[in-house]
Structures are given as structure tokens and as C-alpha cells.
Amino acid sequence: MQSLSASRPAAAPQKRDPAPSRVAYKAHRLWLTPFVRQLTRVGLPVFVVTLAAGVYLADGDRREALMTKAQEMRRAVEERPEFMVKLMVIEGATPVVDDAIRQLMPIEFPISSFDLDLEAMQAEVAALDVIEQVDLRVRPGGVLEVKVREREPVVLWRTSASLEMLDGTGHRVATISSRAGRADLPLLAGAGASDRVPEAMAILRAASPLRGKLRGLVRMGERRWDVVLEGEQRILLPEDNPVQALEQVLALDQAQELLARDLTVIDMRNPSRPTLRMSQSATEELRRIKGLELGGPAQ
């Protein structure tokens, strides 16, 4: 007799549910979040590396050794032969200015180009009054090239304390001890003359026919110019259009030899009414002549 268990049919195997569990579903959704993915891929490695570096650098001896090694590596690169500057060449400078620049930048060669602050050095050279333009660069072959353009003095300006050379803009070039040092340059005097050098140069160009007699220009009251000639003759120019007034005097001199007469002042401050001032001897002679014409006794 067969048992009851043998007579029962075998139970069918249970099918596996393919749906994920709630925890797996939430974890998968969380992984699909961009922030979590970036945090896991980037943030976590950065955190681990930072933590390891922090632990390593927490020791002072390790930090000092690391900095020393970095400095040694940097100096090894900076002092390679291709980066070394061996000499300095100055172009466009007179011997005096050349010597002044070398004293201003006492560099001990050879020196690494990384140790040269070209901008600061250029500013120091440009601060010299005589320098109009300067350019610094390191040429291949380890040569520090300094190209300068000096200011060209065009006039001398006599002040109460010194004798200055000025360029065409009125900028100071240098101080000289005596007029004989640059006798080829015209002379200016008076307060404010350095501020009106272009106007003074225009007057001097117009006064070129008087070059043999011209002694210089004097700025009067910081408003106008006097032309000073030999024998203390003066041409008083107006504040406005001084060149035109001077040309008027030159035209009168060419026609009537005005400047050859015994005059001390030709006042052109009012060009429509020029005024002449004779010397003391000429005035006395004129009075004597007038006295003779009137029948008076001869002086």
C-alpha cells in the first residue's frame, strides 16, 4: 500500500519576483542623481587625497623638507645656462648717462633672468631727467639690453639758483655750472619760462635775423616775453601773438634800421601803437637839437 505522501503531487517551484526591493530601488535612484554621482566620482577621491596630504603635512619637519626640496628644484631650473644673464649693454646713451645707469643698477653678473625685475628697473631708468624713453629686454645669449633715447636740450633756463637745460617740451634735462658749458643754446630767464618753451622756440625762430645781437628771452610776470639784445636793448612783446609783433619790429628794422638807432626799449605790448624809448644820451642830444632849433643857447 502506497503512502499518502507518495500519492500527493510534487509542489510547483516558486517563481522569483524580478522587481527590486525598496532599498535597492532607492539606492539606484540615488545613484542616478547627478550630485551623488559627482560626489562619488570626484568629491570622494579629492577628500581622500586631501585627507592624506593633510595627515602627511601635519608634521612640521615634513613640511620644511618638502619646501626645501621645491626651492632646490626651482633654483635648479632658474640657474640653467640658458636662463643666465652674463652682461649688460646700454645703447643710445652718452658716456655720462651710461655711467649713471650702471650706478643706478649695480647688478652682479652672472645672474638668473628670473631674478631681474625688468619693469622696476625700467621705471628707475625712466626716472632720470635726461631719459626720454627706455626699453629693457634680455637678448638671447644672456645679454641684458638697455635701449635709451636721451632728451635733446634746446634752451638754457636761468633760475635764481641754477642754470638748467630744457628740451623742447620744457622738461628738465640736466644742470650745468656755467653758460659756457652750452654756449650754443639760447638763454631763457624768468619765472614760468620752462612752462612756455614751445612759444619761446617760436619767438627764437622768428628772431633768427637778430641772431648776432640776440642775448635771450625773459619771461615777464609769467604772462609775456621780452627779447633782450646787445647793448641792453629790449623788445617788449605782447601777451597774445608775440611772434607777429616781433615780425613787425623786424620789418621796421629792415625798412628804417630801427634797431641800429640809439633806442633802449621798443614797446610792442600794444602792437597798434608801438612805443620807442631812447637812451639817456640820445634824449639829451634830442633836447639840445630842439633847443638850437628854437634859438636857445647851445648846451
PDB file of N, CA and C in Angstrom, residues 165-244:
ATOM      1  N   MET A 165      69.226 122.935 -18.381  1.00  0.00           N
ATOM      2  CA  MET A 165      68.972 122.642 -19.781  1.00  0.00           C
ATOM      3  C   MET A 165      67.578 122.039 -19.906  1.00  0.00           C
ATOM      4  N   LEU A 166      66.802 122.533 -20.874  1.00  0.00           N
ATOM      5  CA  LEU A 166      65.431 122.072 -21.089  1.00  0.00           C
ATOM      6  C   LEU A 166      65.295 121.535 -22.503  1.00  0.00           C
ATOM      7  N   ASP A 167      64.395 120.548 -22.661  1.00  0.00           N
ATOM      8  CA  ASP A 167      64.120 120.060 -24.007  1.00  0.00           C
ATOM      9  C   ASP A 167      62.977 120.863 -24.621  1.00  0.00           C
ATOM     10  N   GLY A 168      62.505 120.440 -25.783  1.00  0.00           N
ATOM     11  CA  GLY A 168      61.503 121.213 -26.500  1.00  0.00           C
ATOM     12  C   GLY A 168      60.154 121.291 -25.819  1.00  0.00           C
ATOM     13  N   THR A 169      59.899 120.409 -24.840  1.00  0.00           N
ATOM     14  CA  THR A 169      58.635 120.448 -24.106  1.00  0.00           C
ATOM     15  C   THR A 169      58.750 121.207 -22.793  1.00  0.00           C
ATOM     16  N   GLY A 170      59.969 121.628 -22.451  1.00  0.00           N
ATOM     17  CA  GLY A 170      60.181 122.304 -21.180  1.00  0.00           C
ATOM     18  C   GLY A 170      60.609 121.375 -20.061  1.00  0.00           C
ATOM     19  N   HIS A 171      60.810 120.095 -20.385  1.00  0.00           N
ATOM     20  CA  HIS A 171      61.248 119.133 -19.370  1.00  0.00           C
ATOM     21  C   HIS A 171      62.731 119.329 -19.079  1.00  0.00           C
ATOM     22  N   ARG A 172      63.076 119.253 -17.801  1.00  0.00           N
ATOM     23  CA  ARG A 172      64.479 119.409 -17.397  1.00  0.00           C
ATOM     24  C   ARG A 172      65.327 118.273 -17.937  1.00  0.00           C
ATOM     25  N   VAL A 173      66.498 118.603 -18.466  1.00  0.00           N
ATOM     26  CA  VAL A 173      67.441 117.601 -18.957  1.00  0.00           C
ATOM     27  C   VAL A 173      68.591 117.428 -17.973  1.00  0.00           C
ATOM     28  N   ALA A 174      69.227 118.538 -17.605  1.00  0.00           N
ATOM     29  CA  ALA A 174      70.345 118.478 -16.661  1.00  0.00           C
ATOM     30  C   ALA A 174      70.680 119.886 -16.202  1.00  0.00           C
ATOM     31  N   THR A 175      71.509 119.965 -15.182  1.00  0.00           N
ATOM     32  CA  THR A 175      72.003 121.236 -14.665  1.00  0.00           C
ATOM     33  C   THR A 175      73.451 121.422 -15.096  1.00  0.00           C
ATOM     34  N   ILE A 176      73.800 122.614 -15.550  1.00  0.00           N
ATOM     35  CA  ILE A 176      75.181 122.909 -15.896  1.00  0.00           C
ATOM     36  C   ILE A 176      75.682 124.039 -15.009  1.00  0.00           C
ATOM     37  N   SER A 177      76.985 124.115 -14.889  1.00  0.00           N
ATOM     38  CA  SER A 177      77.573 125.075 -13.956  1.00  0.00           C
ATOM     39  C   SER A 177      77.692 126.475 -14.540  1.00  0.00           C
ATOM     40  N   SER A 178      77.863 126.584 -15.871  1.00  0.00           N
ATOM     41  CA  SER A 178      78.056 127.910 -16.454  1.00  0.00           C
ATOM     42  C   SER A 178      77.482 127.951 -17.856  1.00  0.00           C
ATOM     43  N   ARG A 179      77.231 129.155 -18.320  1.00  0.00           N
ATOM     44  CA  ARG A 179      76.704 129.380 -19.666  1.00  0.00           C
ATOM     45  C   ARG A 179      77.671 128.869 -20.725  1.00  0.00           C
ATOM     46  N   ALA A 180      78.949 128.924 -20.438  1.00  0.00           N
ATOM     47  CA  ALA A 180      79.949 128.497 -21.409  1.00  0.00           C
ATOM     48  C   ALA A 180      79.863 127.005 -21.696  1.00  0.00           C
ATOM     49  N   GLY A 181      79.236 126.247 -20.773  1.00  0.00           N
ATOM     50  CA  GLY A 181      79.113 124.818 -20.991  1.00  0.00           C
ATOM     51  C   GLY A 181      78.272 124.470 -22.200  1.00  0.00           C
ATOM     52  N   ARG A 182      77.264 125.273 -22.504  1.00  0.00           N
ATOM     53  CA  ARG A 182      76.441 125.095 -23.698  1.00  0.00           C
ATOM     54  C   ARG A 182      76.140 126.459 -24.293  1.00  0.00           C
ATOM     55  N   ALA A 183      77.177 127.112 -24.795  1.00  0.00           N
ATOM     56  CA  ALA A 183      77.017 128.444 -25.372  1.00  0.00           C
ATOM     57  C   ALA A 183      76.208 128.411 -26.657  1.00  0.00           C
ATOM     58  N   ASP A 184      76.007 127.226 -27.224  1.00  0.00           N
ATOM     59  CA  ASP A 184      75.253 127.115 -28.469  1.00  0.00           C
ATOM     60  C   ASP A 184      73.752 127.189 -28.256  1.00  0.00           C
ATOM     61  N   LEU A 185      73.305 127.085 -27.006  1.00  0.00           N
ATOM     62  CA  LEU A 185      71.872 127.082 -26.723  1.00  0.00           C
ATOM     63  C   LEU A 185      71.395 128.477 -26.349  1.00  0.00           C
ATOM     64  N   PRO A 186      70.199 128.881 -26.825  1.00  0.00           N
ATOM     65  CA  PRO A 186      69.650 130.189 -26.426  1.00  0.00           C
ATOM     66  C   PRO A 186      69.287 130.194 -24.955  1.00  0.00           C
ATOM     67  N   LEU A 187      69.208 131.378 -24.399  1.00  0.00           N
ATOM     68  CA  LEU A 187      69.007 131.528 -22.961  1.00  0.00           C
ATOM     69  C   LEU A 187      67.615 132.074 -22.671  1.00  0.00           C
ATOM     70  N   LEU A 188      66.943 131.446 -21.705  1.00  0.00           N
ATOM     71  CA  LEU A 188      65.674 131.936 -21.178  1.00  0.00           C
ATOM     72  C   LEU A 188      65.875 132.313 -19.713  1.00  0.00           C
ATOM     73  N   ALA A 189      65.068 133.259 -19.248  1.00  0.00           N
ATOM     74  CA  ALA A 189      65.111 133.646 -17.844  1.00  0.00           C
ATOM     75  C   ALA A 189      63.712 134.021 -17.411  1.00  0.00           C
ATOM     76  N   GLY A 190      63.526 134.068 -16.101  1.00  0.00           N
ATOM     77  CA  GLY A 190      62.231 134.479 -15.571  1.00  0.00           C
ATOM     78  C   GLY A 190      61.398 133.310 -15.099  1.00  0.00           C
ATOM     79  N   ALA A 191      60.569 133.576 -14.091  1.00  0.00           N
ATOM     80  CA  ALA A 191      59.680 132.547 -13.551  1.00  0.00           C
ATOM     81  C   ALA A 191      58.653 132.128 -14.599  1.00  0.00           C
ATOM     82  N   GLY A 192      58.433 130.826 -14.681  1.00  0.00           N
ATOM     83  CA  GLY A 192      57.439 130.301 -15.619  1.00  0.00           C
ATOM     84  C   GLY A 192      57.941 130.111 -17.029  1.00  0.00           C
ATOM     85  N   ALA A 193      59.210 130.428 -17.284  1.00  0.00           N
ATOM     86  CA  ALA A 193      59.736 130.282 -18.644  1.00  0.00           C
ATOM     87  C   ALA A 193      59.737 128.828 -19.089  1.00  0.00           C
ATOM     88  N   SER A 194      59.974 127.887 -18.154  1.00  0.00           N
ATOM     89  CA  SER A 194      60.019 126.474 -18.524  1.00  0.00           C
ATOM     90  C   SER A 194      58.669 125.945 -18.973  1.00  0.00           C
ATOM     91  N   ASP A 195      57.590 126.622 -18.575  1.00  0.00           N
ATOM     92  CA  ASP A 195      56.254 126.167 -18.959  1.00  0.00           C
ATOM     93  C   ASP A 195      55.865 126.613 -20.362  1.00  0.00           C
ATOM     94  N   ARG A 196      56.629 127.542 -20.939  1.00  0.00           N
ATOM     95  CA  ARG A 196      56.266 128.080 -22.261  1.00  0.00           C
ATOM     96  C   ARG A 196      57.424 127.953 -23.251  1.00  0.00           C
ATOM     97  N   VAL A 197      58.146 126.845 -23.165  1.00  0.00           N
ATOM     98  CA  VAL A 197      59.281 126.644 -24.066  1.00  0.00           C
ATOM     99  C   VAL A 197      58.849 126.577 -25.530  1.00  0.00           C
ATOM    100  N   PRO A 198      57.769 125.884 -25.896  1.00  0.00           N
ATOM    101  CA  PRO A 198      57.374 125.886 -27.310  1.00  0.00           C
ATOM    102  C   PRO A 198      57.123 127.285 -27.869  1.00  0.00           C
ATOM    103  N   GLU A 199      56.484 128.155 -27.065  1.00  0.00           N
ATOM    104  CA  GLU A 199      56.257 129.525 -27.505  1.00  0.00           C
ATOM    105  C   GLU A 199      57.580 130.275 -27.628  1.00  0.00           C
ATOM    106  N   ALA A 200      58.488 130.045 -26.681  1.00  0.00           N
ATOM    107  CA  ALA A 200      59.796 130.692 -26.746  1.00  0.00           C
ATOM    108  C   ALA A 200      60.567 130.255 -27.985  1.00  0.00           C
ATOM    109  N   MET A 201      60.476 128.983 -28.344  1.00  0.00           N
ATOM    110  CA  MET A 201      61.174 128.497 -29.532  1.00  0.00           C
ATOM    111  C   MET A 201      60.614 129.139 -30.796  1.00  0.00           C
ATOM    112  N   ALA A 202      59.290 129.370 -30.828  1.00  0.00           N
ATOM    113  CA  ALA A 202      58.696 130.046 -31.988  1.00  0.00           C
ATOM    114  C   ALA A 202      59.211 131.480 -32.104  1.00  0.00           C
ATOM    115  N   ILE A 203      59.348 132.166 -30.963  1.00  0.00           N
ATOM    116  CA  ILE A 203      59.876 133.538 -30.976  1.00  0.00           C
ATOM    117  C   ILE A 203      61.333 133.536 -31.430  1.00  0.00           C
ATOM    118  N   LEU A 204      62.101 132.560 -30.929  1.00  0.00           N
ATOM    119  CA  LEU A 204      63.514 132.490 -31.309  1.00  0.00           C
ATOM    120  C   LEU A 204      63.682 132.202 -32.797  1.00  0.00           C
ATOM    121  N   ARG A 205      62.821 131.379 -33.348  1.00  0.00           N
ATOM    122  CA  ARG A 205      62.900 131.119 -34.794  1.00  0.00           C
ATOM    123  C   ARG A 205      62.589 132.382 -35.578  1.00  0.00           C
ATOM    124  N   ALA A 206      61.595 133.141 -35.110  1.00  0.00           N
ATOM    125  CA  ALA A 206      61.258 134.387 -35.797  1.00  0.00           C
ATOM    126  C   ALA A 206      62.377 135.413 -35.660  1.00  0.00           C
ATOM    127  N   ALA A 207      63.146 135.324 -34.555  1.00  0.00           N
ATOM    128  CA  ALA A 207      64.219 136.292 -34.301  1.00  0.00           C
ATOM    129  C   ALA A 207      65.546 135.863 -34.910  1.00  0.00           C
ATOM    130  N   SER A 208      65.521 134.883 -35.801  1.00  0.00           N
ATOM    131  CA  SER A 208      66.774 134.412 -36.406  1.00  0.00           C
ATOM    132  C   SER A 208      67.563 135.518 -37.108  1.00  0.00           C
ATOM    133  N   PRO A 209      66.942 136.550 -37.723  1.00  0.00           N
ATOM    134  CA  PRO A 209      67.750 137.641 -38.297  1.00  0.00           C
ATOM    135  C   PRO A 209      68.552 138.417 -37.255  1.00  0.00           C
ATOM    136  N   LEU A 210      68.164 138.295 -35.971  1.00  0.00           N
ATOM    137  CA  LEU A 210      68.864 139.013 -34.904  1.00  0.00           C
ATOM    138  C   LEU A 210      69.850 138.121 -34.161  1.00  0.00           C
ATOM    139  N   ARG A 211      70.196 136.984 -34.740  1.00  0.00           N
ATOM    140  CA  ARG A 211      71.000 136.009 -34.024  1.00  0.00           C
ATOM    141  C   ARG A 211      72.301 136.593 -33.502  1.00  0.00           C
ATOM    142  N   GLY A 212      72.922 137.459 -34.260  1.00  0.00           N
ATOM    143  CA  GLY A 212      74.180 138.044 -33.799  1.00  0.00           C
ATOM    144  C   GLY A 212      74.003 138.997 -32.634  1.00  0.00           C
ATOM    145  N   LYS A 213      72.815 139.589 -32.491  1.00  0.00           N
ATOM    146  CA  LYS A 213      72.569 140.551 -31.415  1.00  0.00           C
ATOM    147  C   LYS A 213      71.786 139.950 -30.250  1.00  0.00           C
ATOM    148  N   LEU A 214      71.130 138.822 -30.492  1.00  0.00           N
ATOM    149  CA  LEU A 214      70.203 138.275 -29.501  1.00  0.00           C
ATOM    150  C   LEU A 214      70.950 137.719 -28.290  1.00  0.00           C
ATOM    151  N   ARG A 215      70.522 138.119 -27.086  1.00  0.00           N
ATOM    152  CA  ARG A 215      71.103 137.599 -25.856  1.00  0.00           C
ATOM    153  C   ARG A 215      70.187 136.594 -25.169  1.00  0.00           C
ATOM    154  N   GLY A 216      68.883 136.726 -25.378  1.00  0.00           N
ATOM    155  CA  GLY A 216      67.967 135.757 -24.783  1.00  0.00           C
ATOM    156  C   GLY A 216      66.572 136.328 -24.635  1.00  0.00           C
ATOM    157  N   LEU A 217      65.705 135.537 -24.008  1.00  0.00           N
ATOM    158  CA  LEU A 217      64.324 135.928 -23.737  1.00  0.00           C
ATOM    159  C   LEU A 217      64.097 135.919 -22.234  1.00  0.00           C
ATOM    160  N   VAL A 218      63.296 136.876 -21.773  1.00  0.00           N
ATOM    161  CA  VAL A 218      62.961 136.959 -20.351  1.00  0.00           C
ATOM    162  C   VAL A 218      61.450 136.894 -20.217  1.00  0.00           C
ATOM    163  N   ARG A 219      60.986 135.976 -19.367  1.00  0.00           N
ATOM    164  CA  ARG A 219      59.552 135.850 -19.100  1.00  0.00           C
ATOM    165  C   ARG A 219      59.176 136.881 -18.049  1.00  0.00           C
ATOM    166  N   MET A 220      58.218 137.747 -18.385  1.00  0.00           N
ATOM    167  CA  MET A 220      57.832 138.844 -17.519  1.00  0.00           C
ATOM    168  C   MET A 220      56.467 138.560 -16.886  1.00  0.00           C
ATOM    169  N   GLY A 221      56.453 138.472 -15.561  1.00  0.00           N
ATOM    170  CA  GLY A 221      55.204 138.276 -14.840  1.00  0.00           C
ATOM    171  C   GLY A 221      54.487 136.996 -15.208  1.00  0.00           C
ATOM    172  N   GLU A 222      55.209 136.038 -15.755  1.00  0.00           N
ATOM    173  CA  GLU A 222      54.630 134.763 -16.198  1.00  0.00           C
ATOM    174  C   GLU A 222      53.480 134.984 -17.181  1.00  0.00           C
ATOM    175  N   ARG A 223      53.572 136.125 -17.940  1.00  0.00           N
ATOM    176  CA  ARG A 223      52.496 136.426 -18.893  1.00  0.00           C
ATOM    177  C   ARG A 223      53.017 136.647 -20.305  1.00  0.00           C
ATOM    178  N   ARG A 224      54.190 137.263 -20.438  1.00  0.00           N
ATOM    179  CA  ARG A 224      54.660 137.643 -21.763  1.00  0.00           C
ATOM    180  C   ARG A 224      56.189 137.604 -21.777  1.00  0.00           C
ATOM    181  N   TRP A 225      56.765 137.916 -22.974  1.00  0.00           N
ATOM    182  CA  TRP A 225      58.210 137.818 -23.156  1.00  0.00           C
ATOM    183  C   TRP A 225      58.828 139.176 -23.494  1.00  0.00           C
ATOM    184  N   ASP A 226      60.072 139.341 -23.057  1.00  0.00           N
ATOM    185  CA  ASP A 226      60.943 140.429 -23.518  1.00  0.00           C
ATOM    186  C   ASP A 226      62.084 139.806 -24.312  1.00  0.00           C
ATOM    187  N   VAL A 227      62.375 140.375 -25.478  1.00  0.00           N
ATOM    188  CA  VAL A 227      63.537 139.963 -26.253  1.00  0.00           C
ATOM    189  C   VAL A 227      64.686 140.885 -25.864  1.00  0.00           C
ATOM    190  N   VAL A 228      65.777 140.316 -25.341  1.00  0.00           N
ATOM    191  CA  VAL A 228      66.913 141.097 -24.877  1.00  0.00           C
ATOM    192  C   VAL A 228      68.015 141.021 -25.931  1.00  0.00           C
ATOM    193  N   LEU A 229      68.474 142.224 -26.394  1.00  0.00           N
ATOM    194  CA  LEU A 229      69.525 142.314 -27.402  1.00  0.00           C
ATOM    195  C   LEU A 229      70.786 142.895 -26.787  1.00  0.00           C
ATOM    196  N   GLU A 230      71.836 142.924 -27.576  1.00  0.00           N
ATOM    197  CA  GLU A 230      73.078 143.541 -27.113  1.00  0.00           C
ATOM    198  C   GLU A 230      72.848 145.015 -26.804  1.00  0.00           C
ATOM    199  N   GLY A 231      73.655 145.539 -25.885  1.00  0.00           N
ATOM    200  CA  GLY A 231      73.510 146.944 -25.519  1.00  0.00           C
ATOM    201  C   GLY A 231      72.287 147.204 -24.665  1.00  0.00           C
ATOM    202  N   GLU A 232      71.735 146.125 -24.049  1.00  0.00           N
ATOM    203  CA  GLU A 232      70.569 146.240 -23.164  1.00  0.00           C
ATOM    204  C   GLU A 232      69.319 146.716 -23.905  1.00  0.00           C
ATOM    205  N   GLN A 233      69.290 146.587 -25.209  1.00  0.00           N
ATOM    206  CA  GLN A 233      68.053 146.861 -25.943  1.00  0.00           C
ATOM    207  C   GLN A 233      67.025 145.778 -25.644  1.00  0.00           C
ATOM    208  N   ARG A 234      65.769 146.211 -25.542  1.00  0.00           N
ATOM    209  CA  ARG A 234      64.690 145.253 -25.262  1.00  0.00           C
ATOM    210  C   ARG A 234      63.528 145.497 -26.209  1.00  0.00           C
ATOM    211  N   ILE A 235      62.942 144.384 -26.653  1.00  0.00           N
ATOM    212  CA  ILE A 235      61.690 144.435 -27.416  1.00  0.00           C
ATOM    213  C   ILE A 235      60.625 143.817 -26.526  1.00  0.00           C
ATOM    214  N   LEU A 236      59.677 144.631 -26.083  1.00  0.00           N
ATOM    215  CA  LEU A 236      58.623 144.173 -25.192  1.00  0.00           C
ATOM    216  C   LEU A 236      57.484 143.614 -26.027  1.00  0.00           C
ATOM    217  N   LEU A 237      57.282 142.308 -25.956  1.00  0.00           N
ATOM    218  CA  LEU A 237      56.273 141.641 -26.770  1.00  0.00           C
ATOM    219  C   LEU A 237      54.950 141.541 -26.019  1.00  0.00           C
ATOM    220  N   PRO A 238      53.845 141.495 -26.733  1.00  0.00           N
ATOM    221  CA  PRO A 238      52.540 141.388 -26.078  1.00  0.00           C
ATOM    222  C   PRO A 238      52.285 139.963 -25.595  1.00  0.00           C
ATOM    223  N   GLU A 239      51.265 139.822 -24.786  1.00  0.00           N
ATOM    224  CA  GLU A 239      50.900 138.500 -24.276  1.00  0.00           C
ATOM    225  C   GLU A 239      50.344 137.616 -25.380  1.00  0.00           C
ATOM    226  N   ASP A 240      49.585 138.213 -26.287  1.00  0.00           N
ATOM    227  CA  ASP A 240      48.992 137.477 -27.407  1.00  0.00           C
ATOM    228  C   ASP A 240      49.750 137.792 -28.692  1.00  0.00           C
ATOM    229  N   ASN A 241      49.926 136.771 -29.501  1.00  0.00           N
ATOM    230  CA  ASN A 241      50.584 136.898 -30.810  1.00  0.00           C
ATOM    231  C   ASN A 241      51.961 137.572 -30.718  1.00  0.00           C
ATOM    232  N   PRO A 242      52.846 137.068 -29.869  1.00  0.00           N
ATOM    233  CA  PRO A 242      54.170 137.709 -29.741  1.00  0.00           C
ATOM    234  C   PRO A 242      55.005 137.576 -31.014  1.00  0.00           C
ATOM    235  N   VAL A 243      54.858 136.476 -31.734  1.00  0.00           N
ATOM    236  CA  VAL A 243      55.654 136.275 -32.948  1.00  0.00           C
ATOM    237  C   VAL A 243      55.285 137.319 -33.996  1.00  0.00           C
ATOM    238  N   GLN A 244      54.000 137.594 -34.137  1.00  0.00           N
ATOM    239  CA  GLN A 244      53.550 138.585 -35.108  1.00  0.00           C
ATOM    240  C   GLN A 244      54.087 139.975 -34.762  1.00  0.00           C
TER     241      GLN A 244
END
